[in-house]
Short mmCIF file of C-alpha atoms and ligand atoms in Angstrom, two decimals:
data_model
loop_
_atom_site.label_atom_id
_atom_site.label_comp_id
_atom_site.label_asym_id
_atom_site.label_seq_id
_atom_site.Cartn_x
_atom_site.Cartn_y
_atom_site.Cartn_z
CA UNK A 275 -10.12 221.32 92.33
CA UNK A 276 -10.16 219.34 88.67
CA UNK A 277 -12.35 220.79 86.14
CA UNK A 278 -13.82 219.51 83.45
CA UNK A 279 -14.54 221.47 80.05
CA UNK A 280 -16.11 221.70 77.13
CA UNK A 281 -18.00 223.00 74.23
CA UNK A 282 -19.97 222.28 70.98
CA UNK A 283 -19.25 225.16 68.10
CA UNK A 284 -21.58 227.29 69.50
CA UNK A 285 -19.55 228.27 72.47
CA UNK A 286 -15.90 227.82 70.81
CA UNK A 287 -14.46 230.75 71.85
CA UNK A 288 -15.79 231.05 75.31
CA UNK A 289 -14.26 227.80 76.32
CA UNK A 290 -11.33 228.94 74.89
CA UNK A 291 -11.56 232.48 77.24
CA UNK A 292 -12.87 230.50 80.11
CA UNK A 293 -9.48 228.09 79.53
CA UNK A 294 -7.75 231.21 79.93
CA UNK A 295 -8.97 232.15 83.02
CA UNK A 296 -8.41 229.07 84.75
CA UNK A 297 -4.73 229.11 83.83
CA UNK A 298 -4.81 232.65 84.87
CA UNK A 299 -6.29 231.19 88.64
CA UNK A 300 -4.19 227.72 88.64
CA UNK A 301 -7.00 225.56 88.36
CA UNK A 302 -6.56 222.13 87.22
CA UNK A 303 -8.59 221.33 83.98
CA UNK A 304 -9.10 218.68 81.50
CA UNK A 305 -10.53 220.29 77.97
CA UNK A 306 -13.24 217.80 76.42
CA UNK A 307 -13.47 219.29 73.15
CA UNK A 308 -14.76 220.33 70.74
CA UNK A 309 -11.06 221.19 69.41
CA UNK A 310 -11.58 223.16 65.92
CA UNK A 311 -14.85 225.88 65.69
CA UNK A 312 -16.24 223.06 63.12
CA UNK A 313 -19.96 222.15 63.53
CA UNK A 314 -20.57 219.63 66.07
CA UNK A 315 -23.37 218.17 68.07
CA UNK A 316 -23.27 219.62 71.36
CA UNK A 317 -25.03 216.42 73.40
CA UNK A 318 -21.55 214.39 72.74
CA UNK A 319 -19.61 217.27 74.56
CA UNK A 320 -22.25 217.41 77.08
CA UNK A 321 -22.20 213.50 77.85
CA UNK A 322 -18.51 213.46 77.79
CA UNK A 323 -18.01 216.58 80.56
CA UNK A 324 -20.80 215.18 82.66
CA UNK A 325 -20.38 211.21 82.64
CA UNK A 326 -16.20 212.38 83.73
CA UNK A 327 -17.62 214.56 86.78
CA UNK A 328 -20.11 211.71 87.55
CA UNK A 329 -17.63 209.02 87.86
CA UNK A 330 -15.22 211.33 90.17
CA UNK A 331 -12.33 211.89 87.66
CA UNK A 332 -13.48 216.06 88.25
CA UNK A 333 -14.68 217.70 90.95
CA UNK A 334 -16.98 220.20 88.62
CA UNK A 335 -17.54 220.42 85.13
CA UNK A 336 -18.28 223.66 82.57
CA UNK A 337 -19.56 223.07 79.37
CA UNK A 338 -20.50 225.84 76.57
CA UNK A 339 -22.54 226.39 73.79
CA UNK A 340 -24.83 228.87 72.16
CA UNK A 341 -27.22 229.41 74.96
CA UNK A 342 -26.00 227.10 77.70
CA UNK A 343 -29.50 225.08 77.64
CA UNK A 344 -28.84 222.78 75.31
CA UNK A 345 -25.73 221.23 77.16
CA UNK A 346 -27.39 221.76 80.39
CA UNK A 347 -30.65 219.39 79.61
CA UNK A 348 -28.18 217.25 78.12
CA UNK A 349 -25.94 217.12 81.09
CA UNK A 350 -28.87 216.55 83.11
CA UNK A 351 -29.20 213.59 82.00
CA UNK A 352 -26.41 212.08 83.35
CA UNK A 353 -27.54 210.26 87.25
CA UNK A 354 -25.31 212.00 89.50
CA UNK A 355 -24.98 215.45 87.65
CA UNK A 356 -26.62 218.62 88.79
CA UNK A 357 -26.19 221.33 85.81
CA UNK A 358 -26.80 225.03 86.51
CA UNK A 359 -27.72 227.42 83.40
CA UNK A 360 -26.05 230.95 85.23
CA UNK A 361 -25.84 234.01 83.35
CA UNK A 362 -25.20 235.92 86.64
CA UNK A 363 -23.19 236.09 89.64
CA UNK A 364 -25.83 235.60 92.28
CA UNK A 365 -27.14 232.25 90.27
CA UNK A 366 -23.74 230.74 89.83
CA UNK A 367 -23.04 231.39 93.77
CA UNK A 368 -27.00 230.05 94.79
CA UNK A 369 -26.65 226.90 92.16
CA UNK A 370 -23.26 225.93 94.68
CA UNK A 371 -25.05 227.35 97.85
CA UNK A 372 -28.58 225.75 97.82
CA UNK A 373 -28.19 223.38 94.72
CA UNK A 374 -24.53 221.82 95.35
CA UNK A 375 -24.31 222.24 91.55
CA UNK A 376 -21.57 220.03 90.06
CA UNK A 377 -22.04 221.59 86.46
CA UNK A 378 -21.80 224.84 85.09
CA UNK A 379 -23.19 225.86 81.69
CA UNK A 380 -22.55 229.12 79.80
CA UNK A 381 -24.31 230.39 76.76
CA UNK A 382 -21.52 232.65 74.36
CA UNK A 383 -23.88 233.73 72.25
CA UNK A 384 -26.03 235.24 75.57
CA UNK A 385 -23.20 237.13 77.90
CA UNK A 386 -19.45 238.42 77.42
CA UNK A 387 -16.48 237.30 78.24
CA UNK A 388 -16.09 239.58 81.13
CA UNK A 389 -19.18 238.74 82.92
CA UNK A 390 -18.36 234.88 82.12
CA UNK A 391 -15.18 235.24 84.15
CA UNK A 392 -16.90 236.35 86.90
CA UNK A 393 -19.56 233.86 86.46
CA UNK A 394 -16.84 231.06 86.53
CA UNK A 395 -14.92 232.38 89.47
CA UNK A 396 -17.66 233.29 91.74
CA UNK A 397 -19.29 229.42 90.80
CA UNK A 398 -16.07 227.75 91.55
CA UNK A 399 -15.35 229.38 95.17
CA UNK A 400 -18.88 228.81 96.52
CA UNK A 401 -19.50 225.70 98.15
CA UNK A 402 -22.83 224.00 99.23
CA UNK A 403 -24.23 225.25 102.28
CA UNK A 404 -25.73 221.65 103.20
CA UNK A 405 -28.37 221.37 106.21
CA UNK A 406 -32.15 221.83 104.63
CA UNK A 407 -30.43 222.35 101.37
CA UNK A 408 -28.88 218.95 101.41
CA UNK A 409 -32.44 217.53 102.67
CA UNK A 410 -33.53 219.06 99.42
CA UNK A 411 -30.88 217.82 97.20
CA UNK A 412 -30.68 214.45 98.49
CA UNK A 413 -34.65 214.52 97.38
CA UNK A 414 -33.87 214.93 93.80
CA UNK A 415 -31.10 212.03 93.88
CA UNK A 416 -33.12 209.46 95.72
CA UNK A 417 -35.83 210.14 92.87
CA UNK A 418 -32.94 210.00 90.73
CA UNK A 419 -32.46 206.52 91.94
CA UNK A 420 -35.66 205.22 91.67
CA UNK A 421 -36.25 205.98 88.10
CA UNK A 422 -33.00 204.39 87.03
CA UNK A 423 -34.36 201.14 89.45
CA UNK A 424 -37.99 201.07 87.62
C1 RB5 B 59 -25.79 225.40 67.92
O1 RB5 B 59 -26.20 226.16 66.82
C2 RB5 B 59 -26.69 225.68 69.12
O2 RB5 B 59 -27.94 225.15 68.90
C3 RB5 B 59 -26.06 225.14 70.38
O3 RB5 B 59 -24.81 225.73 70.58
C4 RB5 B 59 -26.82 225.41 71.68
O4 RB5 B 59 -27.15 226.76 71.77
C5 RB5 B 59 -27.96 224.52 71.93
O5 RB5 B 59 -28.64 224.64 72.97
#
């Protein structure tokens, strides 16, 4: 498993915990920035964490910031990339489950640290359950794919 993270200002210091926990559990990670708590735009972090996980260099991605929703419509953006805003367990496990979510976003200024561990370790053990799901999924892409053709 090879994570990618990252975070605008806004979510600083739950990168930095989430970081943490992923030494803590031995999972491989690549940190996109942002580096210093400094102002920053959090679309560039977004693009960065989600165009890496589209083009197979990660297997998921986690990005940060104040609420999580700004990085997640950004992220969205990105052909290929499925982002999940989960401030819960049972979302983070259903976004794998049902959604094959390959993104995760967090909002630090919404939930703690504790309940973002959880968040983050639940989301990264679930896997998609396919069958209708992946009928589902594989709806979204092919539209997906036709937009980017038109
Ligand atoms: C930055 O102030 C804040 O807008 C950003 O972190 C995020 O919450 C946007 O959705």
């Amino acid at each position: 498993m090879r994570v990618a993270i990252g975070s605008d200002h806004g979510g600083f210091k739950l990168k930095q915990e989430i970081i943490a926990f992923l030494v803590e559990e031995g999972v491989t990670f690549q940190d996109f920035g942002t580096h210093t708590p400094e102002a920053c735009d959090y679309p560039d972090i977004a693009f960065a964490v989600a165009q890496a996980v589209a083009r197979g260099e990660y297997d998921r991605g986690i990005i940060v910031c104040g609420t999580g929703i700004g990085v997640a419509i950004a992220a969205n953006k990105v052909p290929g990339i499925r982002a999940a805003l989960c401030h819960d367990t049972f979302s983070a496990r259903m976004s794998r489950e049902h959604n094959d979510a390959n993104v995760l976003t967090l909002g630090e200024r919404v939930i703690g640290f504790g309940l973002a561990r959880e968040i983050v370790g639940v989301w990264l053990k679930a896997e998609f359950a396919g069958g209708r799901h992946a009928r589902r999924v594989d709806k979204i892409t092919a539209y997906e794919q036709e937009a980017l053709a038109r």
